[in-house]
């Protein structure tokens, strides 16, 4: 993969080690104390996702929880994705995606 210009990292402990790291990330108080987290909430359709996209465009660090879940937030929020053949990630994959996003914050 490196020969084709892709960054490659070898994980200590393989995928099992990664899963353990991802799961333990949320229990590490030092890591959680490092960040200030602001939560954007509101009713369905008020533009929260648009706000997140705008904040990201302006250089703010953003994690779009609904975007990672392929979900729009309402009871039927999965439908736009499902109709396009895009499945929601499993809980395990969602945790892995979230941990990777969190890890890239500075």
mmCIF file of N, CA, C and O in Angstrom:
data_model
loop_
_atom_site.group_PDB
_atom_site.id
_atom_site.type_symbol
_atom_site.label_atom_id
_atom_site.label_comp_id
_atom_site.label_asym_id
_atom_site.label_seq_id
_atom_site.Cartn_x
_atom_site.Cartn_y
_atom_site.Cartn_z
ATOM 1 N N UNK A 1 0.810 -1.197 0.000
ATOM 2 C CA UNK A 1 0.000 0.000 0.000
ATOM 3 C C UNK A 1 0.858 1.269 0.000
ATOM 4 O O UNK A 1 0.504 2.245 -0.631
ATOM 5 N N UNK A 2 1.982 1.213 0.744
ATOM 6 C CA UNK A 2 2.860 2.378 0.781
ATOM 7 C C UNK A 2 3.415 2.688 -0.604
ATOM 8 O O UNK A 2 3.587 3.853 -0.950
ATOM 9 N N UNK A 3 3.659 1.644 -1.397
ATOM 10 C CA UNK A 3 4.181 1.860 -2.750
ATOM 11 C C UNK A 3 3.197 2.636 -3.616
ATOM 12 O O UNK A 3 3.580 3.232 -4.600
ATOM 13 N N UNK A 4 1.946 2.601 -3.249
ATOM 14 C CA UNK A 4 0.916 3.299 -4.014
ATOM 15 C C UNK A 4 0.513 4.625 -3.373
ATOM 16 O O UNK A 4 -0.523 5.194 -3.712
ATOM 17 N N UNK A 5 1.340 5.100 -2.431
ATOM 18 C CA UNK A 5 1.120 6.408 -1.847
ATOM 19 C C UNK A 5 0.142 6.451 -0.682
ATOM 20 O O UNK A 5 -0.275 7.527 -0.272
ATOM 21 N N UNK A 6 -0.238 5.308 -0.143
ATOM 22 C CA UNK A 6 -1.165 5.286 0.979
ATOM 23 C C UNK A 6 -0.395 5.196 2.294
ATOM 24 O O UNK A 6 0.597 4.478 2.390
ATOM 25 N N UNK A 7 -0.867 5.933 3.289
ATOM 26 C CA UNK A 7 -0.245 5.867 4.613
ATOM 27 C C UNK A 7 -0.619 4.542 5.261
ATOM 28 O O UNK A 7 -1.774 4.137 5.240
ATOM 29 N N UNK A 8 0.369 3.879 5.829
ATOM 30 C CA UNK A 8 0.142 2.586 6.454
ATOM 31 C C UNK A 8 0.668 2.627 7.878
ATOM 32 O O UNK A 8 1.764 3.110 8.132
ATOM 33 N N UNK A 9 -0.147 2.146 8.806
ATOM 34 C CA UNK A 9 0.276 2.008 10.198
ATOM 35 C C UNK A 9 0.013 0.578 10.627
ATOM 36 O O UNK A 9 -1.007 0.006 10.278
ATOM 37 N N UNK A 10 0.936 0.019 11.381
ATOM 38 C CA UNK A 10 0.750 -1.317 11.924
ATOM 39 C C UNK A 10 0.199 -1.155 13.336
ATOM 40 O O UNK A 10 0.767 -0.427 14.155
ATOM 41 N N UNK A 11 -0.910 -1.800 13.593
ATOM 42 C CA UNK A 11 -1.550 -1.689 14.895
ATOM 43 C C UNK A 11 -0.988 -2.716 15.861
ATOM 44 O O UNK A 11 -0.970 -3.902 15.567
ATOM 45 N N UNK A 12 -0.527 -2.234 16.997
ATOM 46 C CA UNK A 12 -0.078 -3.141 18.054
ATOM 47 C C UNK A 12 -1.283 -3.946 18.522
ATOM 48 O O UNK A 12 -2.288 -3.389 18.914
ATOM 49 N N UNK A 13 -1.215 -5.249 18.418
ATOM 50 C CA UNK A 13 -2.325 -6.094 18.837
ATOM 51 C C UNK A 13 -3.374 -6.305 17.765
ATOM 52 O O UNK A 13 -4.414 -6.899 18.025
ATOM 53 N N UNK A 14 -3.138 -5.771 16.568
ATOM 54 C CA UNK A 14 -4.069 -5.972 15.459
ATOM 55 C C UNK A 14 -5.427 -5.340 15.705
ATOM 56 O O UNK A 14 -5.556 -4.397 16.481
ATOM 57 N N UNK A 15 -6.438 -5.883 15.038
ATOM 58 C CA UNK A 15 -7.783 -5.314 15.143
ATOM 59 C C UNK A 15 -8.326 -5.426 16.560
ATOM 60 O O UNK A 15 -8.992 -4.517 17.040
ATOM 61 N N UNK A 16 -8.008 -6.513 17.232
ATOM 62 C CA UNK A 16 -8.469 -6.676 18.617
ATOM 63 C C UNK A 16 -7.882 -5.559 19.489
ATOM 64 O O UNK A 16 -8.577 -4.990 20.335
ATOM 65 N N UNK A 17 -6.629 -5.228 19.264
ATOM 66 C CA UNK A 17 -6.003 -4.127 19.993
ATOM 67 C C UNK A 17 -6.666 -2.798 19.675
ATOM 68 O O UNK A 17 -6.847 -1.956 20.555
ATOM 69 N N UNK A 18 -7.042 -2.606 18.406
ATOM 70 C CA UNK A 18 -7.731 -1.372 18.014
ATOM 71 C C UNK A 18 -9.083 -1.270 18.700
ATOM 72 O O UNK A 18 -9.459 -0.216 19.208
ATOM 73 N N UNK A 19 -9.832 -2.374 18.723
ATOM 74 C CA UNK A 19 -11.144 -2.378 19.372
ATOM 75 C C UNK A 19 -11.009 -2.045 20.859
ATOM 76 O O UNK A 19 -11.801 -1.285 21.399
ATOM 77 N N UNK A 20 -9.997 -2.598 21.489
ATOM 78 C CA UNK A 20 -9.767 -2.311 22.909
ATOM 79 C C UNK A 20 -9.435 -0.843 23.097
ATOM 80 O O UNK A 20 -9.960 -0.183 23.999
ATOM 81 N N UNK A 21 -8.571 -0.294 22.231
ATOM 82 C CA UNK A 21 -8.224 1.130 22.307
ATOM 83 C C UNK A 21 -9.467 1.994 22.127
ATOM 84 O O UNK A 21 -9.697 2.932 22.883
ATOM 85 N N UNK A 22 -10.293 1.671 21.126
ATOM 86 C CA UNK A 22 -11.489 2.462 20.847
ATOM 87 C C UNK A 22 -12.459 2.422 22.024
ATOM 88 O O UNK A 22 -13.031 3.445 22.404
ATOM 89 N N UNK A 23 -12.638 1.261 22.600
ATOM 90 C CA UNK A 23 -13.560 1.115 23.721
ATOM 91 C C UNK A 23 -13.030 1.842 24.957
ATOM 92 O O UNK A 23 -13.775 2.491 25.678
ATOM 93 N N UNK A 24 -11.723 1.755 25.195
ATOM 94 C CA UNK A 24 -11.123 2.372 26.381
ATOM 95 C C UNK A 24 -10.950 3.884 26.243
ATOM 96 O O UNK A 24 -10.755 4.571 27.244
ATOM 97 N N UNK A 25 -10.996 4.381 25.027
ATOM 98 C CA UNK A 25 -10.817 5.814 24.797
ATOM 99 C C UNK A 25 -11.764 6.646 25.647
ATOM 100 O O UNK A 25 -11.390 7.667 26.208
ATOM 101 N N UNK A 26 -12.986 6.194 25.770
ATOM 102 C CA UNK A 26 -14.014 6.964 26.489
ATOM 103 C C UNK A 26 -13.866 6.854 27.998
ATOM 104 O O UNK A 26 -14.453 7.626 28.737
ATOM 105 N N UNK A 27 -13.047 5.909 28.476
ATOM 106 C CA UNK A 27 -12.829 5.750 29.907
ATOM 107 C C UNK A 27 -11.601 6.495 30.398
ATOM 108 O O UNK A 27 -11.376 6.581 31.593
ATOM 109 N N UNK A 28 -10.797 7.021 29.479
ATOM 110 C CA UNK A 28 -9.561 7.711 29.836
ATOM 111 C C UNK A 28 -9.877 9.159 30.176
ATOM 112 O O UNK A 28 -10.082 9.995 29.300
ATOM 113 N N UNK A 29 -9.922 9.468 31.469
ATOM 114 C CA UNK A 29 -10.301 10.817 31.927
ATOM 115 C C UNK A 29 -9.333 11.884 31.422
ATOM 116 O O UNK A 29 -9.723 13.005 31.149
ATOM 117 N N UNK A 30 -8.053 11.552 31.282
ATOM 118 C CA UNK A 30 -7.071 12.525 30.802
ATOM 119 C C UNK A 30 -7.418 12.983 29.392
ATOM 120 O O UNK A 30 -7.310 14.156 29.069
ATOM 121 N N UNK A 31 -7.816 12.042 28.553
ATOM 122 C CA UNK A 31 -8.171 12.392 27.177
ATOM 123 C C UNK A 31 -9.431 13.247 27.165
ATOM 124 O O UNK A 31 -9.506 14.260 26.480
ATOM 125 N N UNK A 32 -10.421 12.848 27.950
ATOM 126 C CA UNK A 32 -11.684 13.581 27.951
ATOM 127 C C UNK A 32 -11.538 14.977 28.540
ATOM 128 O O UNK A 32 -12.230 15.900 28.134
ATOM 129 N N UNK A 33 -10.634 15.160 29.498
ATOM 130 C CA UNK A 33 -10.411 16.473 30.094
ATOM 131 C C UNK A 33 -9.682 17.418 29.141
ATOM 132 O O UNK A 33 -9.697 18.624 29.322
ATOM 133 N N UNK A 34 -9.044 16.878 28.134
ATOM 134 C CA UNK A 34 -8.272 17.672 27.172
ATOM 135 C C UNK A 34 -9.177 18.499 26.270
ATOM 136 O O UNK A 34 -8.765 19.526 25.752
ATOM 137 N N UNK A 35 -10.410 18.081 26.086
ATOM 138 C CA UNK A 35 -11.289 18.697 25.107
ATOM 139 C C UNK A 35 -12.445 19.443 25.746
ATOM 140 O O UNK A 35 -12.923 19.080 26.811
ATOM 141 N N UNK A 36 -12.886 20.473 25.059
ATOM 142 C CA UNK A 36 -14.149 21.122 25.367
ATOM 143 C C UNK A 36 -15.117 20.670 24.285
ATOM 144 O O UNK A 36 -14.842 20.819 23.101
ATOM 145 N N UNK A 37 -16.215 20.112 24.698
ATOM 146 C CA UNK A 37 -17.181 19.585 23.745
ATOM 147 C C UNK A 37 -18.440 20.423 23.800
ATOM 148 O O UNK A 37 -19.007 20.638 24.870
ATOM 149 N N UNK A 38 -18.849 20.916 22.662
ATOM 150 C CA UNK A 38 -20.111 21.636 22.531
ATOM 151 C C UNK A 38 -21.067 20.749 21.748
ATOM 152 O O UNK A 38 -20.706 20.204 20.709
ATOM 153 N N UNK A 39 -22.280 20.621 22.246
ATOM 154 C CA UNK A 39 -23.285 19.790 21.605
ATOM 155 C C UNK A 39 -24.321 20.697 20.950
ATOM 156 O O UNK A 39 -24.823 21.623 21.576
ATOM 157 N N UNK A 40 -24.605 20.420 19.699
ATOM 158 C CA UNK A 40 -25.638 21.168 18.977
ATOM 159 C C UNK A 40 -26.883 20.296 18.955
ATOM 160 O O UNK A 40 -26.843 19.164 18.480
ATOM 161 N N UNK A 41 -27.955 20.834 19.477
ATOM 162 C CA UNK A 41 -29.199 20.069 19.505
ATOM 163 C C UNK A 41 -30.337 20.944 19.005
ATOM 164 O O UNK A 41 -30.219 22.159 18.928
ATOM 165 N N UNK A 42 -31.415 20.305 18.666
ATOM 166 C CA UNK A 42 -32.595 21.027 18.193
ATOM 167 C C UNK A 42 -33.550 20.067 17.520
ATOM 168 O O UNK A 42 -33.234 18.904 17.303
ATOM 169 N N UNK A 43 -34.683 20.582 17.183
ATOM 170 C CA UNK A 43 -35.712 19.767 16.538
ATOM 171 C C UNK A 43 -35.282 19.333 15.143
ATOM 172 O O UNK A 43 -34.407 19.936 14.520
ATOM 173 N N UNK A 44 -35.952 18.311 14.663
ATOM 174 C CA UNK A 44 -35.707 17.812 13.317
ATOM 175 C C UNK A 44 -35.970 18.915 12.296
ATOM 176 O O UNK A 44 -36.985 19.614 12.386
ATOM 177 N N UNK A 45 -35.050 19.069 11.367
ATOM 178 C CA UNK A 45 -35.258 19.991 10.258
ATOM 179 C C UNK A 45 -34.854 21.434 10.496
ATOM 180 O O UNK A 45 -35.082 22.286 9.644
ATOM 181 N N UNK A 46 -34.210 21.739 11.644
ATOM 182 C CA UNK A 46 -33.846 23.132 11.911
ATOM 183 C C UNK A 46 -32.481 23.516 11.335
ATOM 184 O O UNK A 46 -32.099 24.672 11.408
ATOM 185 N N UNK A 47 -31.742 22.538 10.783
ATOM 186 C CA UNK A 47 -30.485 22.872 10.118
ATOM 187 C C UNK A 47 -29.230 22.560 10.914
ATOM 188 O O UNK A 47 -28.183 23.152 10.658
ATOM 189 N N UNK A 48 -29.307 21.639 11.845
ATOM 190 C CA UNK A 48 -28.127 21.291 12.644
ATOM 191 C C UNK A 48 -26.988 20.778 11.766
ATOM 192 O O UNK A 48 -25.844 21.181 11.942
ATOM 193 N N UNK A 49 -27.307 19.909 10.820
ATOM 194 C CA UNK A 49 -26.263 19.354 9.950
ATOM 195 C C UNK A 49 -25.647 20.453 9.089
ATOM 196 O O UNK A 49 -24.429 20.487 8.900
ATOM 197 N N UNK A 50 -26.464 21.351 8.581
ATOM 198 C CA UNK A 50 -25.934 22.479 7.801
ATOM 199 C C UNK A 50 -24.998 23.329 8.642
ATOM 200 O O UNK A 50 -23.951 23.787 8.160
ATOM 201 N N UNK A 51 -25.361 23.537 9.906
ATOM 202 C CA UNK A 51 -24.502 24.295 10.806
ATOM 203 C C UNK A 51 -23.174 23.571 11.019
ATOM 204 O O UNK A 51 -22.108 24.191 10.965
ATOM 205 N N UNK A 52 -23.228 22.260 11.233
ATOM 206 C CA UNK A 52 -21.996 21.490 11.406
ATOM 207 C C UNK A 52 -21.097 21.596 10.175
ATOM 208 O O UNK A 52 -19.885 21.776 10.297
ATOM 209 N N UNK A 53 -21.692 21.480 9.005
ATOM 210 C CA UNK A 53 -20.918 21.587 7.764
ATOM 211 C C UNK A 53 -20.284 22.963 7.624
ATOM 212 O O UNK A 53 -19.135 23.090 7.201
ATOM 213 N N UNK A 54 -21.027 24.000 7.987
ATOM 214 C CA UNK A 54 -20.493 25.365 7.916
ATOM 215 C C UNK A 54 -19.358 25.560 8.920
ATOM 216 O O UNK A 54 -18.333 26.168 8.605
ATOM 217 N N UNK A 55 -19.540 25.044 10.127
ATOM 218 C CA UNK A 55 -18.484 25.143 11.130
ATOM 219 C C UNK A 55 -17.217 24.426 10.664
ATOM 220 O O UNK A 55 -16.113 24.946 10.823
ATOM 221 N N UNK A 56 -17.408 23.257 10.077
ATOM 222 C CA UNK A 56 -16.258 22.500 9.563
ATOM 223 C C UNK A 56 -15.555 23.277 8.455
ATOM 224 O O UNK A 56 -14.330 23.333 8.395
ATOM 225 N N UNK A 57 -16.351 23.888 7.582
ATOM 226 C CA UNK A 57 -15.791 24.673 6.484
ATOM 227 C C UNK A 57 -14.973 25.858 7.013
ATOM 228 O O UNK A 57 -13.977 26.259 6.419
ATOM 229 N N UNK A 58 -15.378 26.395 8.158
ATOM 230 C CA UNK A 58 -14.673 27.531 8.761
ATOM 231 C C UNK A 58 -13.505 27.104 9.640
ATOM 232 O O UNK A 58 -12.891 27.931 10.305
ATOM 233 N N UNK A 59 -13.215 25.796 9.663
ATOM 234 C CA UNK A 59 -12.031 25.323 10.372
ATOM 235 C C UNK A 59 -12.270 24.773 11.762
ATOM 236 O O UNK A 59 -11.317 24.402 12.443
ATOM 237 N N UNK A 60 -13.518 24.730 12.192
ATOM 238 C CA UNK A 60 -13.803 24.144 13.495
ATOM 239 C C UNK A 60 -13.735 22.629 13.393
ATOM 240 O O UNK A 60 -13.998 22.049 12.349
ATOM 241 N N UNK A 61 -13.385 22.012 14.497
ATOM 242 C CA UNK A 61 -13.340 20.551 14.539
ATOM 243 C C UNK A 61 -14.738 20.041 14.868
ATOM 244 O O UNK A 61 -15.313 20.415 15.878
ATOM 245 N N UNK A 62 -15.249 19.194 14.013
ATOM 246 C CA UNK A 62 -16.633 18.751 14.103
ATOM 247 C C UNK A 62 -16.696 17.238 13.969
ATOM 248 O O UNK A 62 -16.001 16.655 13.141
ATOM 249 N N UNK A 63 -17.525 16.626 14.795
ATOM 250 C CA UNK A 63 -17.869 15.225 14.608
ATOM 251 C C UNK A 63 -19.376 15.171 14.416
ATOM 252 O O UNK A 63 -20.137 15.561 15.298
ATOM 253 N N UNK A 64 -19.786 14.709 13.264
ATOM 254 C CA UNK A 64 -21.206 14.595 12.926
ATOM 255 C C UNK A 64 -21.662 13.179 13.290
ATOM 256 O O UNK A 64 -21.472 12.238 12.535
ATOM 257 N N UNK A 65 -22.271 13.049 14.461
ATOM 258 C CA UNK A 65 -22.676 11.734 14.952
ATOM 259 C C UNK A 65 -23.700 11.081 14.037
ATOM 260 O O UNK A 65 -23.621 9.887 13.761
ATOM 261 N N UNK A 66 -24.652 11.867 13.568
ATOM 262 C CA UNK A 66 -25.664 11.305 12.666
ATOM 263 C C UNK A 66 -25.054 10.914 11.330
ATOM 264 O O UNK A 66 -25.422 9.905 10.737
ATOM 265 N N UNK A 67 -24.100 11.696 10.854
ATOM 266 C CA UNK A 67 -23.428 11.374 9.602
ATOM 267 C C UNK A 67 -22.648 10.071 9.712
ATOM 268 O O UNK A 67 -22.672 9.246 8.797
ATOM 269 N N UNK A 68 -21.953 9.876 10.843
ATOM 270 C CA UNK A 68 -21.219 8.626 11.042
ATOM 271 C C UNK A 68 -22.160 7.426 11.076
ATOM 272 O O UNK A 68 -21.803 6.335 10.657
ATOM 273 N N UNK A 69 -23.375 7.661 11.569
ATOM 274 C CA UNK A 69 -24.349 6.571 11.692
ATOM 275 C C UNK A 69 -25.180 6.380 10.425
ATOM 276 O O UNK A 69 -26.033 5.503 10.385
ATOM 277 N N UNK A 70 -24.922 7.204 9.401
ATOM 278 C CA UNK A 70 -25.772 7.172 8.201
ATOM 279 C C UNK A 70 -27.238 7.307 8.597
ATOM 280 O O UNK A 70 -28.084 6.499 8.241
ATOM 281 N N UNK A 71 -27.509 8.350 9.358
ATOM 282 C CA UNK A 71 -28.846 8.530 9.919
ATOM 283 C C UNK A 71 -29.170 10.017 9.942
ATOM 284 O O UNK A 71 -28.301 10.843 10.130
ATOM 285 N N UNK A 72 -30.420 10.341 9.798
ATOM 286 C CA UNK A 72 -30.841 11.736 9.802
ATOM 287 C C UNK A 72 -31.477 12.167 11.121
ATOM 288 O O UNK A 72 -31.937 13.277 11.248
ATOM 289 N N UNK A 73 -31.565 11.267 12.104
ATOM 290 C CA UNK A 73 -31.969 11.670 13.436
ATOM 291 C C UNK A 73 -33.411 11.450 13.830
ATOM 292 O O UNK A 73 -33.725 11.449 14.995
ATOM 293 N N UNK A 74 -34.308 11.250 12.917
ATOM 294 C CA UNK A 74 -35.691 11.007 13.296
ATOM 295 C C UNK A 74 -35.965 9.507 13.290
ATOM 296 O O UNK A 74 -35.099 8.700 12.961
ATOM 297 N N UNK A 75 -37.186 9.140 13.626
ATOM 298 C CA UNK A 75 -37.562 7.726 13.636
ATOM 299 C C UNK A 75 -37.299 7.075 12.288
ATOM 300 O O UNK A 75 -36.883 5.924 12.201
ATOM 301 N N UNK A 76 -37.528 7.819 11.219
ATOM 302 C CA UNK A 76 -37.336 7.287 9.871
ATOM 303 C C UNK A 76 -36.072 7.834 9.222
ATOM 304 O O UNK A 76 -35.919 7.789 8.008
ATOM 305 N N UNK A 77 -35.149 8.319 10.038
ATOM 306 C CA UNK A 77 -33.944 8.959 9.528
ATOM 307 C C UNK A 77 -33.029 8.077 8.720
ATOM 308 O O UNK A 77 -32.216 8.554 7.940
ATOM 309 N N UNK A 78 -33.165 6.786 8.885
ATOM 310 C CA UNK A 78 -32.320 5.852 8.132
ATOM 311 C C UNK A 78 -32.813 5.691 6.696
ATOM 312 O O UNK A 78 -32.061 5.259 5.825
ATOM 313 N N UNK A 79 -34.063 6.044 6.413
ATOM 314 C CA UNK A 79 -34.659 5.766 5.106
ATOM 315 C C UNK A 79 -33.913 6.370 3.913
ATOM 316 O O UNK A 79 -33.706 5.676 2.917
ATOM 317 N N UNK A 80 -33.495 7.643 3.970
ATOM 318 C CA UNK A 80 -32.784 8.178 2.797
ATOM 319 C C UNK A 80 -31.539 7.366 2.441
ATOM 320 O O UNK A 80 -31.197 7.216 1.284
ATOM 321 N N UNK A 81 -30.876 6.837 3.450
ATOM 322 C CA UNK A 81 -29.685 6.023 3.218
ATOM 323 C C UNK A 81 -30.075 4.623 2.755
ATOM 324 O O UNK A 81 -29.491 4.079 1.822
ATOM 325 N N UNK A 82 -31.060 4.041 3.421
ATOM 326 C CA UNK A 82 -31.497 2.683 3.089
ATOM 327 C C UNK A 82 -31.992 2.607 1.655
ATOM 328 O O UNK A 82 -31.686 1.656 0.934
ATOM 329 N N UNK A 83 -32.734 3.608 1.232
ATOM 330 C CA UNK A 83 -33.261 3.614 -0.130
ATOM 331 C C UNK A 83 -32.156 3.701 -1.172
ATOM 332 O O UNK A 83 -32.335 3.292 -2.309
ATOM 333 N N UNK A 84 -30.996 4.230 -0.778
ATOM 334 C CA UNK A 84 -29.844 4.301 -1.685
ATOM 335 C C UNK A 84 -28.922 3.092 -1.519
ATOM 336 O O UNK A 84 -27.856 3.042 -2.100
ATOM 337 N N UNK A 85 -29.333 2.144 -0.676
ATOM 338 C CA UNK A 85 -28.519 0.946 -0.462
ATOM 339 C C UNK A 85 -27.390 1.142 0.530
ATOM 340 O O UNK A 85 -26.492 0.315 0.623
ATOM 341 N N UNK A 86 -27.421 2.231 1.280
ATOM 342 C CA UNK A 86 -26.378 2.505 2.267
ATOM 343 C C UNK A 86 -26.892 2.051 3.627
ATOM 344 O O UNK A 86 -27.904 2.555 4.112
ATOM 345 N N UNK A 87 -26.203 1.110 4.227
ATOM 346 C CA UNK A 87 -26.634 0.575 5.511
ATOM 347 C C UNK A 87 -26.044 1.380 6.662
ATOM 348 O O UNK A 87 -25.011 2.012 6.519
ATOM 349 N N UNK A 88 -26.742 1.319 7.780
ATOM 350 C CA UNK A 88 -26.185 1.905 8.987
ATOM 351 C C UNK A 88 -25.073 0.993 9.486
ATOM 352 O O UNK A 88 -25.164 -0.232 9.364
ATOM 353 N N UNK A 89 -24.008 1.577 10.045
ATOM 354 C CA UNK A 89 -22.933 0.737 10.568
ATOM 355 C C UNK A 89 -23.405 -0.038 11.791
ATOM 356 O O UNK A 89 -24.315 0.403 12.501
ATOM 357 N N UNK A 90 -22.779 -1.171 12.026
ATOM 358 C CA UNK A 90 -23.047 -1.899 13.262
ATOM 359 C C UNK A 90 -22.585 -1.037 14.436
ATOM 360 O O UNK A 90 -21.827 -0.073 14.255
ATOM 361 N N UNK A 91 -23.026 -1.387 15.626
ATOM 362 C CA UNK A 91 -22.583 -0.643 16.818
ATOM 363 C C UNK A 91 -21.068 -0.664 16.943
ATOM 364 O O UNK A 91 -20.449 0.343 17.285
ATOM 365 N N UNK A 92 -20.467 -1.801 16.646
ATOM 366 C CA UNK A 92 -19.011 -1.923 16.733
ATOM 367 C C UNK A 92 -18.319 -1.019 15.723
ATOM 368 O O UNK A 92 -17.370 -0.307 16.061
ATOM 369 N N UNK A 93 -18.794 -1.020 14.492
ATOM 370 C CA UNK A 93 -18.198 -0.158 13.474
ATOM 371 C C UNK A 93 -18.413 1.312 13.816
ATOM 372 O O UNK A 93 -17.514 2.133 13.650
ATOM 373 N N UNK A 94 -19.598 1.651 14.319
ATOM 374 C CA UNK A 94 -19.877 3.041 14.704
ATOM 375 C C UNK A 94 -18.898 3.500 15.776
ATOM 376 O O UNK A 94 -18.342 4.596 15.693
ATOM 377 N N UNK A 95 -18.667 2.667 16.789
ATOM 378 C CA UNK A 95 -17.711 3.003 17.834
ATOM 379 C C UNK A 95 -16.318 3.199 17.241
ATOM 380 O O UNK A 95 -15.607 4.138 17.603
ATOM 381 N N UNK A 96 -15.925 2.337 16.311
ATOM 382 C CA UNK A 96 -14.620 2.468 15.665
ATOM 383 C C UNK A 96 -14.523 3.765 14.874
ATOM 384 O O UNK A 96 -13.501 4.465 14.916
ATOM 385 N N UNK A 97 -15.563 4.091 14.126
ATOM 386 C CA UNK A 97 -15.575 5.341 13.345
ATOM 387 C C UNK A 97 -15.503 6.556 14.258
ATOM 388 O O UNK A 97 -14.763 7.508 13.989
ATOM 389 N N UNK A 98 -16.274 6.529 15.332
ATOM 390 C CA UNK A 98 -16.283 7.638 16.277
ATOM 391 C C UNK A 98 -14.926 7.792 16.950
ATOM 392 O O UNK A 98 -14.408 8.912 17.078
ATOM 393 N N UNK A 99 -14.314 6.693 17.348
ATOM 394 C CA UNK A 99 -12.994 6.755 17.979
ATOM 395 C C UNK A 99 -11.960 7.328 17.013
ATOM 396 O O UNK A 99 -11.113 8.138 17.403
ATOM 397 N N UNK A 100 -12.036 6.926 15.749
ATOM 398 C CA UNK A 100 -11.089 7.448 14.749
ATOM 399 C C UNK A 100 -11.285 8.948 14.553
ATOM 400 O O UNK A 100 -10.306 9.705 14.474
ATOM 401 N N UNK A 101 -12.528 9.398 14.500
ATOM 402 C CA UNK A 101 -12.803 10.840 14.370
ATOM 403 C C UNK A 101 -12.261 11.586 15.589
ATOM 404 O O UNK A 101 -11.627 12.623 15.455
ATOM 405 N N UNK A 102 -12.538 11.070 16.769
ATOM 406 C CA UNK A 102 -12.102 11.708 18.015
ATOM 407 C C UNK A 102 -10.576 11.773 18.058
ATOM 408 O O UNK A 102 -10.002 12.784 18.471
ATOM 409 N N UNK A 103 -9.920 10.707 17.624
ATOM 410 C CA UNK A 103 -8.453 10.625 17.645
ATOM 411 C C UNK A 103 -7.813 11.711 16.772
ATOM 412 O O UNK A 103 -6.716 12.179 17.068
ATOM 413 N N UNK A 104 -8.498 12.137 15.709
ATOM 414 C CA UNK A 104 -7.933 13.127 14.805
ATOM 415 C C UNK A 104 -8.157 14.561 15.274
ATOM 416 O O UNK A 104 -7.692 15.510 14.620
ATOM 417 N N UNK A 105 -8.865 14.746 16.379
ATOM 418 C CA UNK A 105 -9.019 16.100 16.913
ATOM 419 C C UNK A 105 -7.704 16.526 17.551
ATOM 420 O O UNK A 105 -6.939 15.708 18.013
ATOM 421 N N UNK A 106 -7.464 17.835 17.558
ATOM 422 C CA UNK A 106 -6.233 18.281 18.227
ATOM 423 C C UNK A 106 -6.503 19.250 19.338
ATOM 424 O O UNK A 106 -7.514 19.573 19.756
#
